[in-house]
Short mmCIF file of C-alpha atoms in Angstrom, two decimals:
data_model
loop_
_atom_site.label_atom_id
_atom_site.label_comp_id
_atom_site.label_asym_id
_atom_site.label_seq_id
_atom_site.Cartn_x
_atom_site.Cartn_y
_atom_site.Cartn_z
CA UNK A 421 -84.98 42.91 -5.21
CA UNK A 422 -83.67 45.32 -2.57
CA UNK A 423 -85.32 43.33 0.21
CA UNK A 424 -82.89 40.43 -0.50
CA UNK A 425 -79.77 40.05 1.68
CA UNK A 426 -76.76 41.89 0.11
CA UNK A 427 -74.96 38.79 -1.12
CA UNK A 428 -78.09 37.28 -2.75
CA UNK A 429 -79.00 40.68 -4.23
CA UNK A 430 -75.68 41.25 -6.02
CA UNK A 431 -75.60 37.63 -7.18
CA UNK A 432 -78.95 38.00 -8.74
CA UNK A 433 -77.82 41.23 -10.40
CA UNK A 434 -74.66 39.50 -11.73
CA UNK A 435 -76.56 36.65 -13.27
CA UNK A 436 -79.12 38.97 -14.80
CA UNK A 437 -76.41 41.23 -16.28
CA UNK A 438 -74.51 38.33 -17.68
CA UNK A 439 -77.60 37.16 -19.55
CA UNK A 440 -77.44 40.22 -21.76
CA UNK A 441 -73.61 40.88 -21.89
CA UNK A 442 -72.07 37.45 -22.16
CA UNK A 443 -70.83 37.94 -25.72
CA UNK A 444 -68.35 35.72 -27.57
CA UNK A 445 -64.63 36.56 -27.51
CA UNK A 446 -62.07 37.07 -30.29
CA UNK A 447 -59.97 39.66 -32.10
CA UNK A 448 -59.69 43.24 -31.14
CA UNK A 449 -57.83 46.07 -32.89
CA UNK A 450 -54.88 47.56 -30.93
CA UNK A 451 -55.13 51.26 -30.19
CA UNK A 452 -51.39 51.89 -30.27
CA UNK A 453 -51.53 52.84 -26.57
CA UNK A 454 -52.88 49.50 -25.48
CA UNK A 455 -53.98 48.36 -22.02
CA UNK A 456 -50.85 46.50 -20.77
CA UNK A 457 -52.05 46.67 -17.23
CA UNK A 458 -54.97 44.36 -18.02
CA UNK A 459 -55.11 40.68 -18.99
CA UNK A 460 -57.69 41.12 -21.75
CA UNK A 461 -59.72 38.62 -23.59
CA UNK A 462 -60.40 40.33 -26.90
CA UNK A 463 -63.70 41.30 -28.40
CA UNK A 464 -65.12 40.16 -31.75
CA UNK A 465 -66.68 42.36 -34.41
CA UNK A 466 -70.12 40.85 -33.54
CA UNK A 467 -69.60 41.58 -29.91
CA UNK A 468 -68.65 45.16 -30.65
CA UNK A 469 -71.88 45.64 -32.59
CA UNK A 470 -73.97 44.29 -29.69
CA UNK A 471 -72.19 46.52 -27.29
CA UNK A 472 -72.94 49.53 -29.56
CA UNK A 473 -76.61 48.69 -29.30
CA UNK A 474 -76.45 48.41 -25.50
CA UNK A 475 -74.73 51.85 -25.28
CA UNK A 476 -77.21 53.69 -27.58
CA UNK A 477 -78.70 56.77 -25.92
CA UNK A 478 -82.25 56.56 -24.66
CA UNK A 479 -85.26 57.76 -26.64
CA UNK A 480 -87.81 57.42 -23.83
CA UNK A 481 -87.33 59.47 -20.65
CA UNK A 482 -90.55 58.29 -18.94
CA UNK A 483 -88.87 55.21 -17.53
CA UNK A 484 -85.40 54.11 -16.57
CA UNK A 485 -83.19 52.15 -18.99
CA UNK A 486 -82.47 48.52 -18.36
CA UNK A 487 -79.91 48.22 -15.50
CA UNK A 488 -79.62 51.93 -15.18
CA UNK A 489 -79.99 51.65 -11.37
CA UNK A 490 -76.96 49.36 -11.28
CA UNK A 491 -74.20 51.81 -12.15
CA UNK A 492 -71.35 49.27 -11.62
CA UNK A 493 -73.10 46.34 -13.19
CA UNK A 494 -72.72 43.22 -11.13
CA UNK A 495 -70.14 45.03 -8.97
CA UNK A 496 -72.80 47.46 -7.73
CA UNK A 497 -73.36 47.53 -3.98
CA UNK A 498 -76.43 48.25 -1.88
CA UNK A 499 -76.88 52.01 -1.25
CA UNK A 500 -76.20 52.33 2.48
CA UNK A 501 -77.63 55.13 4.53
CA UNK A 502 -74.64 55.82 6.62
CA UNK A 503 -71.10 57.33 6.07
CA UNK A 504 -69.68 53.98 4.96
CA UNK A 505 -71.57 54.00 1.64
CA UNK A 506 -68.30 54.17 -0.35
CA UNK A 507 -66.39 51.59 1.67
CA UNK A 508 -67.93 48.27 0.65
CA UNK A 509 -66.13 45.85 -1.73
CA UNK A 510 -67.39 45.14 -5.22
CA UNK A 511 -70.77 43.42 -5.08
CA UNK A 512 -69.51 40.49 -7.10
CA UNK A 513 -66.34 39.81 -5.19
CA UNK A 514 -65.64 36.27 -4.09
CA UNK A 515 -65.11 35.35 -0.40
CA UNK A 516 -61.37 34.70 -0.80
CA UNK A 517 -60.72 37.87 -2.80
CA UNK A 518 -62.71 39.90 -0.14
CA UNK A 519 -60.02 38.84 2.29
CA UNK A 520 -57.40 40.58 0.04
CA UNK A 521 -59.69 43.64 -0.10
CA UNK A 522 -59.78 43.77 3.75
CA UNK A 523 -55.99 43.41 4.02
CA UNK A 524 -55.63 46.23 1.47
CA UNK A 525 -58.03 48.30 3.51
CA UNK A 526 -55.79 47.85 6.55
CA UNK A 527 -52.85 49.17 4.60
CA UNK A 528 -54.95 52.04 3.21
CA UNK A 529 -55.91 53.02 6.77
CA UNK A 530 -52.45 52.38 8.33
CA UNK A 531 -51.03 55.28 10.28
CA UNK A 532 -47.37 55.62 9.26
CA UNK A 533 -44.78 56.83 11.84
CA UNK A 534 -41.36 58.44 11.45
CA UNK A 535 -38.10 56.53 11.54
CA UNK A 536 -36.49 55.10 13.52
CA UNK A 537 -39.30 53.28 15.22
CA UNK A 538 -39.95 49.97 16.95
CA UNK A 539 -42.85 49.44 14.55
CA UNK A 540 -40.68 48.53 11.56
CA UNK A 541 -43.64 47.65 9.37
CA UNK A 542 -45.08 51.16 9.80
CA UNK A 543 -42.10 53.46 9.89
CA UNK A 544 -40.77 55.63 7.02
CA UNK A 545 -43.19 58.59 7.20
CA UNK A 546 -42.03 61.67 5.41
CA UNK A 547 -39.66 63.25 6.22
CA UNK A 548 -42.11 65.83 4.77
CA UNK A 549 -45.65 64.85 4.04
CA UNK A 550 -49.30 65.81 3.52
CA UNK A 551 -50.95 63.01 5.50
CA UNK A 552 -50.03 60.01 7.65
CA UNK A 553 -52.30 57.59 5.84
CA UNK A 554 -54.29 57.18 2.58
CA UNK A 555 -57.49 57.30 4.61
CA UNK A 556 -56.63 60.69 6.14
CA UNK A 557 -57.07 62.30 2.71
CA UNK A 558 -59.81 59.98 1.38
CA UNK A 559 -61.80 59.92 4.62
CA UNK A 560 -64.40 57.14 4.34
CA UNK A 561 -63.08 56.73 0.79
CA UNK A 562 -64.90 59.93 -0.14
CA UNK A 563 -64.12 63.42 -1.33
CA UNK A 564 -61.72 65.78 0.43
CA UNK A 565 -62.41 69.43 1.17
CA UNK A 566 -60.63 72.78 1.43
CA UNK A 567 -59.94 74.17 4.89
CA UNK A 568 -63.11 75.53 6.54
CA UNK A 569 -61.26 78.43 8.16
CA UNK A 570 -57.86 79.55 9.44
CA UNK A 571 -57.88 76.94 12.24
CA UNK A 572 -58.73 74.02 10.00
CA UNK A 573 -56.00 71.99 8.34
CA UNK A 574 -55.69 71.18 4.61
CA UNK A 575 -55.08 67.48 5.15
CA UNK A 576 -57.23 66.40 2.18
CA UNK A 577 -55.99 69.20 -0.09
CA UNK A 578 -52.59 70.41 -1.35
CA UNK A 579 -50.93 72.42 -4.00
CA UNK A 580 -49.11 70.77 -6.95
CA UNK A 581 -46.09 72.80 -8.20
CA UNK A 582 -43.91 72.81 -11.31
CA UNK A 583 -42.00 75.19 -13.52
CA UNK A 584 -41.62 75.35 -17.34
CA UNK A 585 -38.80 73.14 -18.63
CA UNK A 586 -37.77 70.35 -20.90
CA UNK A 587 -38.29 66.67 -20.31
CA UNK A 588 -36.24 63.63 -21.32
CA UNK A 589 -36.27 62.77 -25.02
CA UNK A 590 -38.50 59.64 -24.80
CA UNK A 591 -41.30 61.60 -23.08
CA UNK A 592 -40.88 64.67 -25.33
CA UNK A 593 -41.70 62.45 -28.27
CA UNK A 594 -45.29 62.19 -27.05
CA UNK A 595 -47.12 64.53 -29.45
CA UNK A 596 -48.33 67.64 -27.63
CA UNK A 597 -46.49 66.93 -24.41
CA UNK A 598 -45.92 70.20 -22.50
CA UNK A 599 -42.53 70.31 -20.86
CA UNK A 600 -42.47 71.00 -17.11
CA UNK A 601 -40.08 70.05 -14.32
CA UNK A 602 -40.42 70.06 -10.51
CA UNK A 603 -39.56 73.21 -8.58
CA UNK A 604 -35.83 72.89 -7.78
CA UNK A 605 -36.48 73.29 -4.02
CA UNK A 606 -40.12 72.23 -3.47
CA UNK A 607 -40.45 69.37 -5.95
CA UNK A 608 -43.81 68.39 -7.44
CA UNK A 609 -46.15 69.17 -4.56
CA UNK A 610 -46.11 71.19 -1.39
CA UNK A 611 -46.08 69.27 1.92
CA UNK A 612 -47.63 71.02 4.93
CA UNK A 613 -46.18 68.64 7.58
CA UNK A 614 -42.66 67.45 8.60
CA UNK A 615 -41.42 64.86 11.00
CA UNK A 616 -39.55 65.92 14.15
CA UNK A 617 -36.57 68.07 13.07
CA UNK A 618 -37.86 68.77 9.57
CA UNK A 619 -39.68 71.99 8.64
CA UNK A 620 -42.96 71.76 6.78
CA UNK A 621 -42.79 73.29 3.33
CA UNK A 622 -45.73 75.66 3.65
CA UNK A 623 -49.19 76.39 4.98
CA UNK A 624 -52.04 76.64 2.46
CA UNK A 625 -53.76 80.00 2.31
CA UNK A 626 -57.08 80.54 0.57
CA UNK A 627 -59.19 83.72 0.23
CA UNK A 628 -62.52 83.87 -1.58
CA UNK A 629 -64.26 86.56 -3.57
CA UNK A 630 -68.04 86.25 -4.03
CA UNK A 631 -69.50 86.43 -7.53
CA UNK A 632 -73.21 86.91 -8.01
CA UNK A 633 -74.87 84.92 -10.83
CA UNK A 634 -78.46 85.79 -11.75
CA UNK A 635 -80.60 82.93 -13.03
CA UNK A 636 -84.02 82.69 -14.64
CA UNK A 637 -87.18 83.07 -12.56
CA UNK A 638 -85.50 85.59 -10.30
CA UNK A 639 -83.10 83.08 -8.66
CA UNK A 640 -79.63 84.18 -7.70
CA UNK A 641 -76.55 82.12 -6.81
CA UNK A 642 -73.28 83.33 -5.31
CA UNK A 643 -70.05 81.62 -6.41
CA UNK A 644 -66.83 81.87 -4.44
CA UNK A 645 -63.70 82.49 -6.55
CA UNK A 646 -60.60 81.31 -4.65
CA UNK A 647 -57.08 82.80 -4.53
CA UNK A 648 -54.34 80.45 -3.29
CA UNK A 649 -51.07 81.31 -1.50
CA UNK A 650 -48.17 79.29 -0.28
CA UNK A 651 -47.62 80.81 3.18
CA UNK A 652 -44.87 80.23 5.72
CA UNK A 653 -42.50 78.78 3.26
CA UNK A 654 -40.00 76.59 5.10
CA UNK A 655 -37.18 76.39 2.53
CA UNK A 656 -37.04 79.84 0.99
CA UNK A 657 -38.98 81.40 -1.87
CA UNK A 658 -40.60 79.42 -4.68
CA UNK A 659 -39.00 79.61 -8.10
CA UNK A 660 -40.03 82.78 -9.96
CA UNK A 661 -41.80 80.77 -12.61
CA UNK A 662 -43.57 78.41 -10.17
CA UNK A 663 -47.01 77.26 -11.28
CA UNK A 664 -49.38 76.14 -8.46
CA UNK A 665 -52.52 74.06 -8.79
CA UNK A 666 -54.88 73.18 -5.93
CA UNK A 667 -56.05 69.58 -5.61
CA UNK A 668 -58.72 68.04 -3.38
CA UNK A 669 -58.65 64.29 -2.82
CA UNK A 670 -61.29 62.69 -5.14
CA UNK A 671 -63.80 59.94 -4.35
CA UNK A 672 -62.33 56.41 -4.52
CA UNK A 673 -65.28 54.40 -5.82
CA UNK A 674 -65.29 52.52 -9.19
CA UNK A 675 -61.62 53.06 -9.98
CA UNK A 676 -61.06 49.51 -11.19
CA UNK A 677 -64.06 49.74 -13.48
CA UNK A 678 -62.74 53.08 -14.98
CA UNK A 679 -59.42 51.33 -15.45
CA UNK A 680 -61.11 48.47 -17.31
CA UNK A 681 -62.77 50.64 -19.99
CA UNK A 682 -60.98 49.82 -23.24
CA UNK A 683 -58.57 52.56 -24.26
CA UNK A 684 -59.99 52.33 -27.77
CA UNK A 685 -63.47 53.17 -26.54
CA UNK A 686 -62.23 56.30 -24.68
CA UNK A 687 -60.14 57.39 -27.66
CA UNK A 688 -63.10 56.92 -29.95
CA UNK A 689 -64.90 59.72 -28.06
CA UNK A 690 -62.03 62.21 -28.67
CA UNK A 691 -62.60 65.04 -31.14
CA UNK A 692 -59.61 67.37 -30.66
CA UNK A 693 -60.42 69.45 -33.72
CA UNK A 694 -64.17 69.52 -33.10
CA UNK A 695 -64.84 67.96 -36.50
CA UNK A 696 -68.51 67.50 -35.67
CA UNK A 697 -68.90 71.18 -34.85
CA UNK A 698 -70.63 70.68 -31.55
CA UNK A 699 -68.20 72.86 -29.56
CA UNK A 700 -66.81 69.90 -27.66
CA UNK A 701 -63.21 68.88 -28.39
CA UNK A 702 -62.22 66.24 -25.79
CA UNK A 703 -58.59 65.16 -25.91
CA UNK A 704 -56.82 62.21 -24.31
CA UNK A 705 -53.97 62.82 -21.97
CA UNK A 706 -51.06 60.66 -22.83
CA UNK A 707 -48.52 60.12 -19.97
CA UNK A 708 -45.40 58.13 -19.36
CA UNK A 709 -45.96 54.95 -17.43
CA UNK A 710 -43.23 54.16 -14.84
CA UNK A 711 -44.90 50.73 -14.44
CA UNK A 712 -44.59 49.71 -18.18
CA UNK A 713 -41.92 52.19 -19.40
CA UNK A 714 -44.07 53.38 -22.31
CA UNK A 715 -46.67 56.09 -23.16
CA UNK A 716 -50.17 55.21 -21.93
CA UNK A 717 -53.59 56.79 -21.84
CA UNK A 718 -53.96 58.93 -18.64
CA UNK A 719 -57.04 58.04 -16.66
CA UNK A 720 -56.70 59.10 -12.99
CA UNK A 721 -56.28 62.40 -11.21
CA UNK A 722 -57.99 65.70 -11.98
CA UNK A 723 -55.98 66.12 -15.19
CA UNK A 724 -55.73 62.35 -15.99
CA UNK A 725 -52.03 62.38 -15.11
CA UNK A 726 -51.77 58.73 -14.03
CA UNK A 727 -52.40 55.70 -16.32
CA UNK A 728 -53.29 53.03 -13.83
CA UNK A 729 -54.64 52.57 -10.30
CA UNK A 730 -51.29 51.07 -9.22
CA UNK A 731 -49.34 54.05 -10.60
CA UNK A 732 -51.69 56.46 -8.88
CA UNK A 733 -51.45 54.67 -5.58
CA UNK A 734 -47.65 54.45 -5.74
CA UNK A 735 -47.44 58.15 -6.54
CA UNK A 736 -49.65 59.01 -3.58
CA UNK A 737 -47.56 56.86 -1.23
CA UNK A 738 -44.39 58.68 -2.28
CA UNK A 739 -45.76 62.26 -2.66
CA UNK A 740 -48.46 62.45 -0.01
CA UNK A 741 -46.92 60.24 2.79
CA UNK A 742 -43.27 59.96 1.80
CA UNK A 743 -43.33 56.15 1.57
CA UNK A 744 -40.87 54.43 -0.84
CA UNK A 745 -42.35 51.80 -3.08
CA UNK A 746 -41.49 49.81 -6.27
CA UNK A 747 -42.36 52.63 -8.67
CA UNK A 748 -41.01 55.51 -6.53
CA UNK A 749 -38.15 53.97 -4.49
CA UNK A 750 -36.60 57.16 -2.97
CA UNK A 751 -36.86 56.70 0.82
CA UNK A 752 -37.08 60.50 1.34
CA UNK A 753 -40.22 60.84 -0.65
CA UNK A 754 -40.65 64.36 -2.05
CA UNK A 755 -37.47 65.84 -0.57
CA UNK A 756 -35.37 67.50 -3.23
CA UNK A 757 -31.60 67.82 -3.66
CA UNK A 758 -31.87 71.34 -2.16
CA UNK A 759 -33.35 69.90 1.04
CA UNK A 760 -30.17 68.09 2.23
CA UNK A 761 -31.27 67.62 5.82
CA UNK A 762 -34.49 66.07 4.63
CA UNK A 763 -32.67 63.56 2.41
CA UNK A 764 -30.24 62.68 5.20
CA UNK A 765 -33.06 62.04 7.75
CA UNK A 766 -33.64 58.46 8.94
CA UNK A 767 -35.85 56.36 6.67
CA UNK A 768 -37.71 53.13 6.94
CA UNK A 769 -36.35 51.13 4.02
CA UNK A 770 -36.36 47.49 5.21
CA UNK A 771 -34.53 44.54 3.70
CA UNK A 772 -37.55 42.42 4.63
CA UNK A 773 -39.66 44.57 2.27
CA UNK A 774 -37.34 44.50 -0.73
CA UNK A 775 -35.42 47.45 0.64
CA UNK A 776 -38.52 49.64 0.52
CA UNK A 777 -40.99 51.09 3.03
CA UNK A 778 -43.91 49.32 1.29
CA UNK A 779 -43.05 46.42 -0.98
CA UNK A 780 -44.74 45.12 -4.18
CA UNK A 781 -47.09 42.89 -2.25
CA UNK A 782 -48.26 45.72 -0.02
CA UNK A 783 -48.70 48.07 -3.00
CA UNK A 784 -50.64 45.41 -4.89
CA UNK A 785 -52.94 44.93 -1.96
CA UNK A 786 -53.69 48.65 -1.74
CA UNK A 787 -54.19 48.70 -5.48
CA UNK A 788 -56.64 45.73 -5.23
CA UNK A 789 -58.50 47.57 -2.50
CA UNK A 790 -58.68 50.75 -4.54
CA UNK A 791 -59.86 48.88 -7.64
CA UNK A 792 -62.68 47.22 -5.74
CA UNK A 793 -64.39 49.97 -3.74
CA UNK A 794 -67.98 49.48 -4.77
CA UNK A 795 -70.31 51.93 -6.45
CA UNK A 796 -73.68 52.24 -4.67
CA UNK A 797 -76.94 51.55 -6.46
CA UNK A 798 -78.98 54.50 -7.69
CA UNK A 799 -81.64 55.94 -5.45
CA UNK A 800 -85.05 57.02 -6.79
CA UNK A 801 -83.97 56.39 -10.34
CA UNK A 802 -87.58 55.88 -11.48
CA UNK A 803 -88.96 59.01 -9.71
CA UNK A 804 -90.84 61.07 -12.32
CA UNK A 805 -88.89 64.25 -11.40
CA UNK A 806 -85.59 62.43 -11.57
CA UNK A 807 -86.51 61.14 -15.02
CA UNK A 808 -87.46 64.64 -16.04
CA UNK A 809 -84.02 65.84 -14.73
CA UNK A 810 -82.41 63.09 -16.79
CA UNK A 811 -84.01 64.47 -19.93
CA UNK A 812 -82.81 67.99 -19.03
CA UNK A 813 -79.31 66.52 -18.49
CA UNK A 814 -79.37 65.05 -22.04
CA UNK A 815 -81.13 68.00 -23.74
CA UNK A 816 -78.70 70.48 -22.23
CA UNK A 817 -75.71 68.72 -23.73
CA UNK A 818 -74.22 67.40 -20.56
CA UNK A 819 -73.67 63.96 -22.00
CA UNK A 820 -71.21 65.40 -24.54
CA UNK A 821 -68.57 65.09 -21.85
CA UNK A 822 -70.31 63.14 -19.08
CA UNK A 823 -70.73 60.00 -21.20
CA UNK A 824 -73.26 57.89 -19.31
CA UNK A 825 -72.18 54.36 -19.96
CA UNK A 826 -69.43 51.91 -21.16
CA UNK A 827 -68.89 48.22 -21.27
CA UNK A 828 -65.61 47.14 -19.71
CA UNK A 829 -63.01 44.74 -21.06
CA UNK A 830 -63.48 41.06 -20.52
CA UNK A 831 -60.65 40.30 -18.06
CA UNK A 832 -59.04 36.94 -17.27
CA UNK A 833 -57.98 37.71 -13.74
CA UNK A 834 -60.21 40.58 -12.59
CA UNK A 835 -63.71 39.04 -12.43
CA UNK A 836 -65.15 41.95 -10.49
CA UNK A 837 -64.41 44.33 -13.40
CA UNK A 838 -64.81 41.94 -16.24
CA UNK A 839 -67.42 42.73 -18.89
CA UNK A 840 -69.73 45.00 -16.91
CA UNK A 841 -72.15 47.53 -18.25
CA UNK A 842 -71.20 50.62 -16.16
CA UNK A 843 -72.63 54.13 -15.80
CA UNK A 844 -69.80 56.46 -14.63
CA UNK A 845 -70.86 59.61 -16.55
CA UNK A 846 -67.41 60.53 -17.79
CA UNK A 847 -65.65 60.34 -21.14
CA UNK A 848 -62.25 60.21 -19.35
CA UNK A 849 -61.04 62.93 -21.67
CA UNK A 850 -59.57 66.43 -21.16
CA UNK A 851 -61.76 69.47 -21.87
CA UNK A 852 -61.14 73.18 -21.80
CA UNK A 853 -63.25 74.35 -18.87
CA UNK A 854 -62.74 78.09 -19.38
CA UNK A 855 -60.76 80.76 -17.64
CA UNK A 856 -62.74 80.63 -14.44
CA UNK A 857 -61.51 77.12 -13.61
CA UNK A 858 -58.08 77.41 -15.25
CA UNK A 859 -55.09 76.66 -13.02
CA UNK A 860 -52.66 77.69 -15.76
CA UNK A 861 -50.46 74.71 -14.97
CA UNK A 862 -49.93 72.03 -17.61
CA UNK A 863 -49.67 68.29 -16.79
CA UNK A 864 -48.38 66.07 -19.56
CA UNK A 865 -50.62 66.96 -22.57
CA UNK A 866 -53.21 68.80 -20.48
CA UNK A 867 -52.87 72.55 -20.72
CA UNK A 868 -53.71 75.07 -18.01
CA UNK A 869 -57.37 75.29 -18.92
CA UNK A 870 -58.09 71.56 -19.31
CA UNK A 871 -59.47 69.09 -16.79
CA UNK A 872 -60.54 65.39 -17.10
CA UNK A 873 -64.30 64.96 -17.00
CA UNK A 874 -65.06 63.96 -13.43
CA UNK A 875 -67.15 60.81 -12.96
CA UNK A 876 -70.57 61.53 -11.50
CA UNK A 877 -71.52 58.16 -10.02
CA UNK A 878 -72.07 58.40 -6.29
CA UNK A 879 -72.05 62.22 -6.33
CA UNK A 880 -75.46 62.42 -4.66
CA UNK A 881 -73.95 60.65 -1.56
CA UNK A 882 -71.23 63.16 -1.00
CA UNK A 883 -72.80 64.84 2.03
CA UNK A 884 -73.76 61.50 3.55
CA UNK A 885 -70.20 60.11 3.25
CA UNK A 886 -67.97 63.23 3.53
CA UNK A 887 -70.15 65.56 5.56
CA UNK A 888 -70.01 68.45 3.03
CA UNK A 889 -71.13 69.34 -0.51
CA UNK A 890 -67.92 70.78 -1.92
CA UNK A 891 -67.20 69.95 -5.53
CA UNK A 892 -64.73 70.53 -8.42
CA UNK A 893 -60.98 70.00 -8.27
CA UNK A 894 -60.47 72.42 -5.41
CA UNK A 895 -63.85 72.24 -3.60
CA UNK A 896 -64.80 75.83 -4.41
CA UNK A 897 -68.34 74.84 -5.38
CA UNK A 898 -70.60 74.48 -2.28
CA UNK A 899 -73.40 72.73 -4.17
CA UNK A 900 -74.02 70.89 -7.45
CA UNK A 901 -75.63 73.99 -8.89
CA UNK A 902 -72.55 76.03 -8.09
CA UNK A 903 -70.39 73.37 -9.72
CA UNK A 904 -72.48 73.59 -12.93
CA UNK A 905 -72.22 77.38 -12.96
CA UNK A 906 -68.43 77.22 -12.84
CA UNK A 907 -68.40 75.35 -16.15
CA UNK A 908 -67.03 77.42 -19.06
CA UNK A 909 -65.01 76.90 -22.22
CA UNK A 910 -66.38 73.83 -23.97
CA UNK A 911 -69.09 73.55 -21.32
CA UNK A 912 -70.28 77.16 -21.77
CA UNK A 913 -73.30 76.12 -23.79
CA UNK A 914 -74.72 73.57 -21.34
CA UNK A 915 -73.97 75.99 -18.51
CA UNK A 916 -75.93 78.83 -20.16
CA UNK A 917 -78.79 76.43 -20.81
CA UNK A 918 -79.00 75.78 -17.07
CA UNK A 919 -78.95 79.50 -16.35
CA UNK A 920 -81.78 80.20 -18.74
CA UNK A 921 -84.04 77.24 -18.18
CA UNK A 922 -87.13 77.42 -15.89
CA UNK A 923 -86.31 76.83 -12.16
CA UNK A 924 -88.40 73.67 -12.17
CA UNK A 925 -86.08 72.20 -14.84
CA UNK A 926 -82.99 73.19 -12.81
CA UNK A 927 -84.51 71.63 -9.71
CA UNK A 928 -85.23 68.43 -11.61
CA UNK A 929 -81.66 68.37 -13.01
CA UNK A 930 -80.20 68.62 -9.51
CA UNK A 931 -82.48 65.95 -8.26
CA UNK A 932 -81.34 63.69 -11.10
CA UNK A 933 -77.65 64.36 -10.16
CA UNK A 934 -78.44 63.61 -6.51
CA UNK A 935 -79.81 60.21 -7.55
CA UNK A 936 -76.58 59.13 -9.19
#
């Protein structure tokens, strides 16, 4: 199959997949949160039963499961061997929709400039910002990284900031919502650049302390525990109760497929009171949607703080680049009322773009691009050591949070994401990851020790695409093994299993993860 030209290959995959997942349509129970961002054709009871059969865990680890090497179903793309492995469109995208993808890619890569400028379509940067384009953080659509040293910038990493406080009544009605408000001077995140005449808010400072972790068979691993500082503050001291949280830009692949997982299927995996006694108590984050003016299931961001790809994209335009858009229309981006010169600075709001710096059409194109970044096919999925590593992954309890597979909604107007058997290895829920990874900063219903389970698809291509092997929300882990060893809280049991198992099993586990 892999010797076929790319277009023929994905078409064959699509036809094959549809032969086992083209179920009838019909009624579907509402979750209460709903999926208002999707034009859904509902499932029948019969269909749900067939999906349950498809999603059953494996019992035989001597061979791969059917379609396991196609993690995005028919949307899977060929596994490239260069740094562009995360930049291809969905494998099942049509020719005319691929044109929209390419236009969205152009906007994603666009370098914004400060106002006033002769390039009216590209002005409006800042006045304070973290990057001049989406691509600058998500280089090659891959994972960001912490600064490599004092002379390296933090362009794909920043600090979120908030202080304890109350929120408006309609949001406070969300059960378990933890009240926070932006820092009165520095807002919701710290920007390390400013346009001419505007001071940057800070410079990110990181120091590391080495921690030695002994493993079985005489192996030893050193972890690096980071301490973060906001240095060179440009607008005075932080609030005395300021809570900071480091964030590295995540990989962009498969976002539309994660968005297309039925909310009911994600909520079905939640066990907030650990009623089954397995030590895992995943919880959904429920956030307020600016797009639909209602509570929705949080899906995106390290703490699942954004409900949709469009919301996440709009928030990044406003917070990271300082670009006004339909959901976040302030032309000064993240400037606060205390930063009067920043608010008064020239902006790029344009009557030809609905009085914004990027209008609804532009935001929708970037959203379409972000939804359709293809997930590469598995490599060496049938290798005996990889299959042994898969069994270790299951036996160690990793699948309690890293749920291997889902079937997406059947969608009327998103054929690329419609009714695909996908293998993202995430339950999309929040989990207590222990004190070692705690940022002690809440976000909506997520407390200071909770993080959304990160998807694992494509993780083995990180070095190829991004040129490094830094993992977790802040890039502290320098390898997949280090990332595992940072797991605590609900993941303490699986982590301890990895510490105690024979080195051959650990090596097989890592090889399995590298094949994803």
